[in-house]
Coordinates of C-alpha atoms and ligand atoms in Angstrom, one line a residue:
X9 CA 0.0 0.0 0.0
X10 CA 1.2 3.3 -1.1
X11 CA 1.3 6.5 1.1
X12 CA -1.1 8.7 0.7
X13 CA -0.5 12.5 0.3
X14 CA -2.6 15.7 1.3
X15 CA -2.7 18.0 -1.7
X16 CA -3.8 21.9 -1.1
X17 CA -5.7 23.5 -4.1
X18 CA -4.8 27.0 -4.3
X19 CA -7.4 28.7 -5.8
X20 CA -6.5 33.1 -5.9
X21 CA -6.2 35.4 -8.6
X22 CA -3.1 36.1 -8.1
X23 CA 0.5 33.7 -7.9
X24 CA 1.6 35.8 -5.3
X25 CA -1.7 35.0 -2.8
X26 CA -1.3 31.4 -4.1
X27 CA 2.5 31.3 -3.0
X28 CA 1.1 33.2 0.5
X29 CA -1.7 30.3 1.0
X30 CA 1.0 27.9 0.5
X31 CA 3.3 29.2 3.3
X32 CA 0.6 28.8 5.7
X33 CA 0.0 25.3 5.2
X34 CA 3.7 24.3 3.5
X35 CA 3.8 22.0 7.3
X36 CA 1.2 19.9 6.9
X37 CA 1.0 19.4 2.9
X38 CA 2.7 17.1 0.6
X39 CA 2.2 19.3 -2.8
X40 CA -0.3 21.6 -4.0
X41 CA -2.7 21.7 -6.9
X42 CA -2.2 25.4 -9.0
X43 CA -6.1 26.1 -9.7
X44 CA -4.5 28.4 -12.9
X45 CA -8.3 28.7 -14.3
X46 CA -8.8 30.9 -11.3
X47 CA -5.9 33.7 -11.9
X48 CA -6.9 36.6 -13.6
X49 CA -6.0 36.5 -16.9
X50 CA -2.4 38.7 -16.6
X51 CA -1.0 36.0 -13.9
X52 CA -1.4 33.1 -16.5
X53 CA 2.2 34.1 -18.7
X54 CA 3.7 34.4 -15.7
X55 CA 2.7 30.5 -14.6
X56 CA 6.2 28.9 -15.7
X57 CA 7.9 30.8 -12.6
X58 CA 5.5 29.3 -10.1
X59 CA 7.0 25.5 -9.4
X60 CA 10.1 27.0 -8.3
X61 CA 8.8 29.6 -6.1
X62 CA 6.4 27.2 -4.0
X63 CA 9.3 24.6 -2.8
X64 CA 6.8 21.5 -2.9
X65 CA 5.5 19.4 -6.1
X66 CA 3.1 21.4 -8.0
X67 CA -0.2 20.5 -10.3
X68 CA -0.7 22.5 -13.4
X69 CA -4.7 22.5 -13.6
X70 CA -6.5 24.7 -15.9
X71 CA -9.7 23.4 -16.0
X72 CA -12.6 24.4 -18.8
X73 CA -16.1 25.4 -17.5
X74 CA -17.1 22.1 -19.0
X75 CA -15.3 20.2 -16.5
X76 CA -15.9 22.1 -13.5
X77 CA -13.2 25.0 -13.9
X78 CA -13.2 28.7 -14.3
X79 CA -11.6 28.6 -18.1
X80 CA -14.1 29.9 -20.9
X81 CA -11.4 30.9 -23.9
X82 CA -10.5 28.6 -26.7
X83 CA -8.9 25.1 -25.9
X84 CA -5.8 26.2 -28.1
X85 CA -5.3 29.0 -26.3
X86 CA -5.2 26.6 -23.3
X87 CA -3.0 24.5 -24.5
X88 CA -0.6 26.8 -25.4
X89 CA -0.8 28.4 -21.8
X90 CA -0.5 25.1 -20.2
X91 CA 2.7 24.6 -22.9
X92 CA 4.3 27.9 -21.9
X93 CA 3.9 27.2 -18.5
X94 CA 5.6 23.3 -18.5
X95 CA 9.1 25.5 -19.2
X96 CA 8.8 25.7 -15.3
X97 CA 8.9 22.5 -14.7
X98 CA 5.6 21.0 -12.9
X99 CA 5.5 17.9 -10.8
X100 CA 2.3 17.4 -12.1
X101 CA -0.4 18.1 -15.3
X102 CA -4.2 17.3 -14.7
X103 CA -5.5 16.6 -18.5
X104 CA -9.3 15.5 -18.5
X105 CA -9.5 12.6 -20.5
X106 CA -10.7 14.2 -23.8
X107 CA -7.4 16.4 -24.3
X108 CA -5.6 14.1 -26.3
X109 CA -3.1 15.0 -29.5
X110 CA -1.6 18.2 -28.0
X111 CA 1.9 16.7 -26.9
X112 CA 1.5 18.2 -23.8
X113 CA 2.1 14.8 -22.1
X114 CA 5.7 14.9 -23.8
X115 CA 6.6 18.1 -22.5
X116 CA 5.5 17.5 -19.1
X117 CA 7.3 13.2 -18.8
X118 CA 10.3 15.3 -21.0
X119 CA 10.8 17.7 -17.9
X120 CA 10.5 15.1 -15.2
X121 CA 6.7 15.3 -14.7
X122 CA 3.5 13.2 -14.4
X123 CA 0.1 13.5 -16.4
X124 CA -2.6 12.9 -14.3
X125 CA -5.7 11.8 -16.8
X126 CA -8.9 13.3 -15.2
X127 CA -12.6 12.5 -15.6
X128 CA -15.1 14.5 -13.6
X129 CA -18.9 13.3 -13.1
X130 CA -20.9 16.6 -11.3
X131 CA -24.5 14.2 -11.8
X132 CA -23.7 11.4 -9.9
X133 CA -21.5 8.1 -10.0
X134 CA -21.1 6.3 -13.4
X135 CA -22.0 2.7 -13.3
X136 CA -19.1 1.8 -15.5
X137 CA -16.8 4.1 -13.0
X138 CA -14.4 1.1 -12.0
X139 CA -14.1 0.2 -16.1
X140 CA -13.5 4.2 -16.9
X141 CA -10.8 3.9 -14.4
X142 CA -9.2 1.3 -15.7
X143 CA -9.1 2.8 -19.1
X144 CA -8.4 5.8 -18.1
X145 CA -4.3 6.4 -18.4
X146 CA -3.0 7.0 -22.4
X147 CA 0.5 5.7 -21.0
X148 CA 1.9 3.7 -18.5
X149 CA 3.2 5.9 -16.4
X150 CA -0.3 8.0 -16.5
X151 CA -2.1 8.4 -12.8
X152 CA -6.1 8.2 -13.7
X153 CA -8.1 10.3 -11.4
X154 CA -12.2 10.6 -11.0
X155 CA -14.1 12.9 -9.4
X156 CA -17.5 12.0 -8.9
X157 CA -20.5 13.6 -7.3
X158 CA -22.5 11.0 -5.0
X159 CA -26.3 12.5 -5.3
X160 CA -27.4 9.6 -2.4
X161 CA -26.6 6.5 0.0
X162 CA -26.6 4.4 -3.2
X163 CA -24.1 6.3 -5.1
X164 CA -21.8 6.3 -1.8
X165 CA -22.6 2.8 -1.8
X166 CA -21.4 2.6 -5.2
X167 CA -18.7 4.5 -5.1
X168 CA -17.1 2.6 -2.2
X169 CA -17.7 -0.3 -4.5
X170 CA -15.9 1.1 -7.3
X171 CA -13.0 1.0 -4.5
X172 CA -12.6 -2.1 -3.6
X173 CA -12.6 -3.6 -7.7
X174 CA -9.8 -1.0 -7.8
X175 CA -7.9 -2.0 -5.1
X176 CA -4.0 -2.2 -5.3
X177 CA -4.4 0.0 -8.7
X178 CA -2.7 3.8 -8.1
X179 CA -4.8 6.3 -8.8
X180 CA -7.1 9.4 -7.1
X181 CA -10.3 8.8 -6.5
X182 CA -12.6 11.6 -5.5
X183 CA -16.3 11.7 -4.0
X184 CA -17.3 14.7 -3.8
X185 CA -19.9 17.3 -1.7
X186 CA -21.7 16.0 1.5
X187 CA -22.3 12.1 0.3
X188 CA -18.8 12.0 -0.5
X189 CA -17.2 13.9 2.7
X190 CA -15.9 10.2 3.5
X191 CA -13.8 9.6 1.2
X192 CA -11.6 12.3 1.1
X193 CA -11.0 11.4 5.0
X194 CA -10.5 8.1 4.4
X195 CA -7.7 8.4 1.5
X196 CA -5.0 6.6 3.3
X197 CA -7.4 4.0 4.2
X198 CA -9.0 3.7 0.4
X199 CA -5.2 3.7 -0.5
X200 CA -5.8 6.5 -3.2
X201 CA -2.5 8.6 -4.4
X202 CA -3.9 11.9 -2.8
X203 CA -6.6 13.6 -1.5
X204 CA -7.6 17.3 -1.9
X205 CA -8.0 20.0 0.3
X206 CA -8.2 23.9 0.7
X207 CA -7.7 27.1 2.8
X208 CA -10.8 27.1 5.1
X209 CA -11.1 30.9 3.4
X210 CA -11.7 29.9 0.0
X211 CA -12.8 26.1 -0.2
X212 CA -11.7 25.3 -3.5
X213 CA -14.4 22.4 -4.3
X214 CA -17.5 20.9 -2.6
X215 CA -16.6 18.6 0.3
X216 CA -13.4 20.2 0.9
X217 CA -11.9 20.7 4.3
X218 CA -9.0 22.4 5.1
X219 CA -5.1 20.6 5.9
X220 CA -5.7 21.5 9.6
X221 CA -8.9 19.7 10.2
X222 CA -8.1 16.7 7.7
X223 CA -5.0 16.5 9.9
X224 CA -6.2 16.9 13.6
X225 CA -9.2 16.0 14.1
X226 CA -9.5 13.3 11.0
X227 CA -5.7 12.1 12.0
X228 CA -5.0 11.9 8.3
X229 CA -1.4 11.2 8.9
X230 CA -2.1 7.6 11.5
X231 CA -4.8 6.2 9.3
X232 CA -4.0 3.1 7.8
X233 CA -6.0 -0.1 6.2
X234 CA -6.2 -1.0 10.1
X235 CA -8.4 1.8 11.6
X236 CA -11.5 1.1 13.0
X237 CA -14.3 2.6 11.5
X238 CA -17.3 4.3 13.4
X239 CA -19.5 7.0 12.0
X240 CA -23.1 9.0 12.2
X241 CA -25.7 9.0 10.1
X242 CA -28.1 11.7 9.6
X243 CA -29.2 13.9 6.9
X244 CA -27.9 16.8 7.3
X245 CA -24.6 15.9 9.1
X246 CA -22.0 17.9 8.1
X247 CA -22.7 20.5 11.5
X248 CA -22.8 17.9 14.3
X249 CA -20.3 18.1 17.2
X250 CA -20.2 14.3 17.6
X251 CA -16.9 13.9 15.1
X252 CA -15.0 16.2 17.5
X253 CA -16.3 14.8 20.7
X254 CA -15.5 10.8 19.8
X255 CA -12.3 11.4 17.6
X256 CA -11.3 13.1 20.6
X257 CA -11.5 10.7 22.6
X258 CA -10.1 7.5 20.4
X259 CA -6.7 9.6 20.1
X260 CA -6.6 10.2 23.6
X261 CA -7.2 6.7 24.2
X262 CA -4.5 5.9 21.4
X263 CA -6.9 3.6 19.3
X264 CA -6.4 3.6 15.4
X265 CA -10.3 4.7 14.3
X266 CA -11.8 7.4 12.8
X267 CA -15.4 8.8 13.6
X268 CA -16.8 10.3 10.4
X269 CA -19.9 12.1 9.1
X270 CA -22.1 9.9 6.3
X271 CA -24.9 12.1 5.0
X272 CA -27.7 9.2 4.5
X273 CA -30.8 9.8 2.6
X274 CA -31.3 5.7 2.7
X275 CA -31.1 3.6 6.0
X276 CA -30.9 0.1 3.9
X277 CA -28.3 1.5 1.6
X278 CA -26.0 2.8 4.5
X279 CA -26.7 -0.8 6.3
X280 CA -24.8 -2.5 3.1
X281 CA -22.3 0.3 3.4
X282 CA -21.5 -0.6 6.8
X283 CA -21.5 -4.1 6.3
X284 CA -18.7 -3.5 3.1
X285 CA -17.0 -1.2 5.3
X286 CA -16.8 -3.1 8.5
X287 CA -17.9 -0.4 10.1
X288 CA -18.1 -1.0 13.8
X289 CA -20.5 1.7 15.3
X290 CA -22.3 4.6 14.3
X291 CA -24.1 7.2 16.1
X292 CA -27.6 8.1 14.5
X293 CA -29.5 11.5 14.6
X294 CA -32.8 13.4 12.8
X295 CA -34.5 11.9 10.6
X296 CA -33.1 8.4 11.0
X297 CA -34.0 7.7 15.2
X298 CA -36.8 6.1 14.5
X299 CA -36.3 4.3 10.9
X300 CA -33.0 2.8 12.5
X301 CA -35.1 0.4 14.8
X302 CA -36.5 -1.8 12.0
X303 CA -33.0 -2.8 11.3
X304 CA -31.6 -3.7 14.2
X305 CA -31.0 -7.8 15.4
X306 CA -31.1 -6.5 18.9
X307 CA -32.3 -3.4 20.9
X308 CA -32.3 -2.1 24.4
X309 CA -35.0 -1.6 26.1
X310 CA -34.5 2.1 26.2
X311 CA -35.3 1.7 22.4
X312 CA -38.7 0.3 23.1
X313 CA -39.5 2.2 26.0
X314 CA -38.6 5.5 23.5
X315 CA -39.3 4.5 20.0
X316 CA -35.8 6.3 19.4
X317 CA -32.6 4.9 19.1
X318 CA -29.3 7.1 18.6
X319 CA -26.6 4.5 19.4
X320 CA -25.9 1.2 16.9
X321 CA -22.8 -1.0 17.6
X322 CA -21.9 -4.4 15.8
X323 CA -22.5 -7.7 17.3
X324 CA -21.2 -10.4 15.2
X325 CA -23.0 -9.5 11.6
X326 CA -25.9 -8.1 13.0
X327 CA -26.6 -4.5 14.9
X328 CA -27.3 -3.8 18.5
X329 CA -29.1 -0.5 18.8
X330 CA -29.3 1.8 22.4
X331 CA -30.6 4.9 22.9
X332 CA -28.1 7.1 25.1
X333 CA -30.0 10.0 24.5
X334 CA -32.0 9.0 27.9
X335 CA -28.6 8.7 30.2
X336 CA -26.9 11.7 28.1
X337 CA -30.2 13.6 29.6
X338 CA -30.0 12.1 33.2
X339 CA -26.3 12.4 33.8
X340 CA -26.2 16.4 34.0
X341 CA -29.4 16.6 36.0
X342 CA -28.0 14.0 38.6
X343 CA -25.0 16.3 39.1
X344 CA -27.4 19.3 39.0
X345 CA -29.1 17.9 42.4
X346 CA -25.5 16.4 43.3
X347 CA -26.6 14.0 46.3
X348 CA -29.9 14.2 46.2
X349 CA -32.7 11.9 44.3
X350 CA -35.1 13.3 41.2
X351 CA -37.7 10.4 43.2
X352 CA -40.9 12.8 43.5
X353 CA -39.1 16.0 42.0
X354 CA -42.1 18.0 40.4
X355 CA -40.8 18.6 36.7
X356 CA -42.3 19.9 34.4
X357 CA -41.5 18.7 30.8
X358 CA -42.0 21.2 27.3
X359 CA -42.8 19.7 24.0
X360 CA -44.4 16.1 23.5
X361 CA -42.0 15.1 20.0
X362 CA -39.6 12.5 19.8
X363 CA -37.1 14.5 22.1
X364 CA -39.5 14.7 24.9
X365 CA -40.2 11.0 24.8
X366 CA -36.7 9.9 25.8
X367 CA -36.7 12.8 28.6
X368 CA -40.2 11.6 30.4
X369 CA -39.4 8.5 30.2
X370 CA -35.9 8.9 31.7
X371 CA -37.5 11.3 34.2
X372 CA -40.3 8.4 35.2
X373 CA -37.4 6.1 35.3
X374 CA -35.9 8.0 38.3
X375 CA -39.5 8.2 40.0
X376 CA -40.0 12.1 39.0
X377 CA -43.6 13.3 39.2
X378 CA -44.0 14.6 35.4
X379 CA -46.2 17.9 34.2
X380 CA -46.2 17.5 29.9
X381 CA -46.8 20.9 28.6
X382 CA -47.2 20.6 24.9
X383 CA -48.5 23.7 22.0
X384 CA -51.0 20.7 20.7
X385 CA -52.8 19.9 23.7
X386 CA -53.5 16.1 22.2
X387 CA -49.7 15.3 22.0
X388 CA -49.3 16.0 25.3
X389 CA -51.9 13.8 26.7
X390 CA -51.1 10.7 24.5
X391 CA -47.6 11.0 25.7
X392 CA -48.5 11.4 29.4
X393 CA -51.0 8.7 28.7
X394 CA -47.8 6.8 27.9
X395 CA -46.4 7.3 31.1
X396 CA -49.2 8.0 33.4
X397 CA -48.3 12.0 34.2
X398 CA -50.0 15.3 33.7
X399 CA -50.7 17.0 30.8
X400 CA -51.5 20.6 29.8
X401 CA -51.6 22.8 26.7
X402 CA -48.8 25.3 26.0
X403 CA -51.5 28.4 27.2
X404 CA -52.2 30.9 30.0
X405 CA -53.6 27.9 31.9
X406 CA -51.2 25.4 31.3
X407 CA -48.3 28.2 31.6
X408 CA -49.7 28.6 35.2
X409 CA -49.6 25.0 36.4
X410 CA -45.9 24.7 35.3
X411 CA -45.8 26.4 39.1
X412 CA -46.9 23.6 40.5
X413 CA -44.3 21.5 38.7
X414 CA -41.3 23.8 38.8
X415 CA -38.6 21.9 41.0
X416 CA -37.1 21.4 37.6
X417 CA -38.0 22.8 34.1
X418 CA -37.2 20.8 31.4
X419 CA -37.2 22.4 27.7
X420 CA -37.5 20.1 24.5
X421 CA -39.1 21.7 21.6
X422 CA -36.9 23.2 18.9
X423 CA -37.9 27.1 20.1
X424 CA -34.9 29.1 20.5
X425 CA -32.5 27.0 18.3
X426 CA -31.1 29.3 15.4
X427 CA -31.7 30.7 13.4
X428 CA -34.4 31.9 16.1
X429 CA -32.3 32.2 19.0
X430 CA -34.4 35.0 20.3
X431 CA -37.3 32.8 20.6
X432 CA -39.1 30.9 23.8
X433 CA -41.7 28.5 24.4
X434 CA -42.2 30.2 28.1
X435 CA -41.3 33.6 27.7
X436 CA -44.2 35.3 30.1
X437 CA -43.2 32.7 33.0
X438 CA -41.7 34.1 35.6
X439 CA -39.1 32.3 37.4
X440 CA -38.7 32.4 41.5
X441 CA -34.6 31.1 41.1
X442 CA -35.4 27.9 42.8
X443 CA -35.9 26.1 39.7
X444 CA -33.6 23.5 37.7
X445 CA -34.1 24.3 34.0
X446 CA -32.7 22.4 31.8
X447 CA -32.5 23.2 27.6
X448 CA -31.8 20.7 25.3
X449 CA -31.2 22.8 22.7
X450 CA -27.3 23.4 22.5
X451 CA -27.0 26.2 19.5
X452 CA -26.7 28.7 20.6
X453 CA -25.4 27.5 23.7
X454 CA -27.7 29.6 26.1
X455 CA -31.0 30.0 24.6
X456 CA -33.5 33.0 25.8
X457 CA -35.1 30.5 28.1
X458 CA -32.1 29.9 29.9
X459 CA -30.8 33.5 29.9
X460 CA -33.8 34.3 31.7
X461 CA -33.8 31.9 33.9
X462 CA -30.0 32.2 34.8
X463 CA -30.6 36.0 35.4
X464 CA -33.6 34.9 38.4
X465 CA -30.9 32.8 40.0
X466 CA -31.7 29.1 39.1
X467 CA -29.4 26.7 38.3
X468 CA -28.9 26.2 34.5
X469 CA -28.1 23.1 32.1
X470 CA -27.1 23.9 29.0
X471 CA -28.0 21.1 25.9
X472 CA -24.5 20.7 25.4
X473 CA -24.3 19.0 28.7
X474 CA -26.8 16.3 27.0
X475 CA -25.3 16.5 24.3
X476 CA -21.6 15.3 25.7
X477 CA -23.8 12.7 28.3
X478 CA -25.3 10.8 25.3
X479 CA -21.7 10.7 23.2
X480 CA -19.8 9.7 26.9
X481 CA -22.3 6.7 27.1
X482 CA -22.0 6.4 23.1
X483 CA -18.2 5.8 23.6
X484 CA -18.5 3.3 26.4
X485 CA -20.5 1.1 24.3
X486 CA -17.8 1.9 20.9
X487 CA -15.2 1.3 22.9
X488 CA -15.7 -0.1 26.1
X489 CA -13.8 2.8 27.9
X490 CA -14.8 5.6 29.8
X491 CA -14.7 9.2 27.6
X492 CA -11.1 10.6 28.5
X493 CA -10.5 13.8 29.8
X494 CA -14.3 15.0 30.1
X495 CA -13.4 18.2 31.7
X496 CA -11.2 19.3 29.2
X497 CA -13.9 18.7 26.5
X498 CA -16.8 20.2 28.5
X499 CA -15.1 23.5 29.1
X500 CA -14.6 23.4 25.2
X501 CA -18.0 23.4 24.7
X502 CA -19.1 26.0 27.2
Ligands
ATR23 P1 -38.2 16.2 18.3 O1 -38.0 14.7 17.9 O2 -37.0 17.0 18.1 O3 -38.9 16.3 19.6 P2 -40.8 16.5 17.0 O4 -41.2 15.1 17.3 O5 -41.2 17.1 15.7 O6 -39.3 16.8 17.2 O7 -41.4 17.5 18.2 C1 -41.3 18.9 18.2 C2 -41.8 19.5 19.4 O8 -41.5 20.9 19.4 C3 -43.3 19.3 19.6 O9 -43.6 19.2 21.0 C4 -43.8 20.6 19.0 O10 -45.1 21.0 19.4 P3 -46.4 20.4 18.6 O11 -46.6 19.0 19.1 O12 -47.4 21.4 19.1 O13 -46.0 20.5 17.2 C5 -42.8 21.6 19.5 N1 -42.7 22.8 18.8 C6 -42.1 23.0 17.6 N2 -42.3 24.3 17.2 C7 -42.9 24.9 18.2 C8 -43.3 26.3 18.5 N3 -43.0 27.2 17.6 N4 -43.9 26.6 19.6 C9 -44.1 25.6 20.5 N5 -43.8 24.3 20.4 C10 -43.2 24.0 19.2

């Protein structure tokens, strides 16, 4: 297995910004990708000087329109740029697969460098992709290169396919945007030749990250064919916390695996995918809580008692699903009373969703004495029906029996999350600074509710606290080891 190598496209109008970007990141890179199409249009005689000038290999890419690029003028005139600027001596030319006959692949093996032969797919993944690949290279010494667009779980699915016929083959391959996020993580592991990446400033594709994350948090430079594979699956994905919380934690325990975002539009489709990947455990949030369950071989009974489950880990070839969302709630709150039981704590509980499920039921569980307060009256009682509590609607009435239930406040509903952080599901209740409230929303990280509530004097939990008590009980079952360093990560998140 080859190393792979992290490449930075540079993508300014200028070869001076380019050389700048460069010197930022020259630590962590292993060569750079010149986006020339980008340079306004006085920079591009000038190209032959830039090789020299950046100390690390260089790609020559001036890419049409047609393929994705910036260039709209005639293809001789690009040729005859890209000709002029081979007398500098790149490491590297990216040709698509149609430019053939222009002996630009003489100049560049003539001056010590390689042609990279490129197709790009912006519509989806090609059936045929692993054929194209193969027939990709003019010459021997040519590295083919796709990038592709997964549009779903099935291209994903595909793509990773395409993968394995090509293992042991050098090439690049390339999925791009959200769906394809993984495999430009995962380059070592996929044994591709590179992967690319870009200034966080000026992102030079979909699905890029920059050198810094792709080498920190996604320990580009320690994965290896070995690691460990664990993951979430949600749709969207791409914002969650939970790749910083458990990669954390696996290098601080010094375990080879990488946590990693899959965007999934199709539960059955990712269940293949973690079966061809070997994938070990995956963390699961909106929409896919409840869809997960049909899937599973085995389930906790927090699962049935919640009809959610946000927690799958592999036993044997089949999946064991949990939901930590109910001890990622309790934990906070049992430090919150610190010593003390919730047994006959009067709470009162906001919202009647899926959220609020996991919370009464974690709440009944610890012998609470529960007050629903729902805006649709009739989800609140068939939820306190559920559990045998009290229900009320979200009005004046049901505003004033919270009083009654106010030894702790619990909020659940999706008011005050941005992009409405002014927002809240209370906001006429006035607080006497006795009460426990509790958010569950964690962006921002101190709703209105909780301002409010902090500025009476009560004691505040913020979501994030649920948030980190879901993914510590999450890593126990991944790993079997406590979460490392929990302080350190919780005053991160304040
Ligand atoms: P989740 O799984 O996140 O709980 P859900 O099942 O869709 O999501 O539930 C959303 C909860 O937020 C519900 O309690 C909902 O109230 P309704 O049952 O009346 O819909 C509550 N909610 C959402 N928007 C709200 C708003 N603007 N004001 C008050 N409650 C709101």
């Amino acid at each position: 297995m080859s190393k792979s190598r992290i490449c930075l496209s540079v993508i300014e109008t200028t070869l001076r910004a380019n050389l700048s970007r460069i010197d930022e990141y020259r630590h962590m890179i292993d060569l750079v990708e010149l986006r020339a199409d980008y340079l306004s249009r006085g920079e591009l005689t000038h190209l032959w000087r830039f090789p020299k000038k950046a100390g690390v290999p260089v790609i020559l890419t001036l890419r049409k329109k047609k393929d994705g690029g910036m260039f709209t003028g005639e293809e001789s005139g690009r040729i005859g740029l890209m000709k002029h600027a081979l007398e500098g001596g790149f490491s590297y030319i990216d040709l698509e697969e149609d430019c053939t006959g222009s002996g630009l692949e003489e100049i560049t093996v003539a001056g010590g460098g390689r042609v990279i032969r490129s197709l790009h797919d912006f519509s989806g993944v090609p059936d045929d992709l692993a054929q194209r690949m193969k027939r990709l290279a003019r010459a021997e010494k040519e590295l083919p290169k796709a990038a592709v667009m997964p549009l779903d779980t099935d291209d994903v699915l595909k793509l990773f396919s395409c993968y394995r016929e090509l293992d042991g083959m050098e090439k690049i391959l390339v999925g791009m945007g959200n769906y394809g996020f993984p495999t430009r993580i995962l380059a070592p592991y996929l044994d591709t030749y590179l992967t690319f990446c870009s200034v966080p400033e000026r992102l030079a594709a979909s699905g890029h990250i920059d050198p810094s994350t792709l080498t920190s948090l996604y320990r580009f430079r320690e994965v290896n064919r070995d690691t460990i594979l664990y993951g979430i699956i949600g749709n969207p994905v791409m914002h969650t916390f939970s790749p910083i919380i458990h990669n954390r934690g696996f290098k601080a325990i010094g375990l080879n695996a990488l946590y990693i975002p899959f965007q999934t539009d199709s539960i059955p489709s990712f269940i293949k995918l973690a079966h061809l990947l070997s994938i070990k455990g995956f963390s699961v949030t909106i929409p896919h809580k409840e869809g997960i369950i049909g899937f599973l071989a085995e389930k906790d009974v927090s699962v049935d008692a919640t009809g959610a489950c946000n927690t799958v880990v592999r036993e044997g070839d089949g999946f064991y699903g949990v939901n930590t969302d109910t001890i990622g709630f309790l934990e906070p709150l049992k430090r919150a009373v610190a010593g003390s039981s919730l047994k006959g704590k009067k709470t009162t509980v906001i919202g009647a969703g899926g959220a609020a499920k996991s919370v009464v039921y974690s709440l009944i569980g610890e012998g609470a004495e529960v007050l629903i307060v729902n805006r649709t009256g009739e989800r609140a009682q068939k939820l306190a029906d559920a559990f045998d509590c009290g229900w009320a609607s979200l009005d004046t009435g049901g505003i004033e029996r919270i009083k009654s239930y106010s030894d702790i406040i619990v909020q659940t509903t999706s008011v005050g999350m941005e992009p409405d952080p002014s927002a809240s599901p209370i906001p006429d209740y006035v607080f006497g600074g006795n009460e426990i409230v509790y958010d569950i929303v964690y962006n921002p990280p101190e709703t209105t509710l909780l301002k409010a509530a902090r500025k009476a004097g009560c004691r505040i939990i913020r979501g994030k606290e649920m948030l980190l008590g879901q993914a510590f009980a999450q890593f126990r079952l991944f790993t079997g080891r406590e979460y490392p360093d929990q302080e350190g990560i919780r005053k991160e998140f304040q």
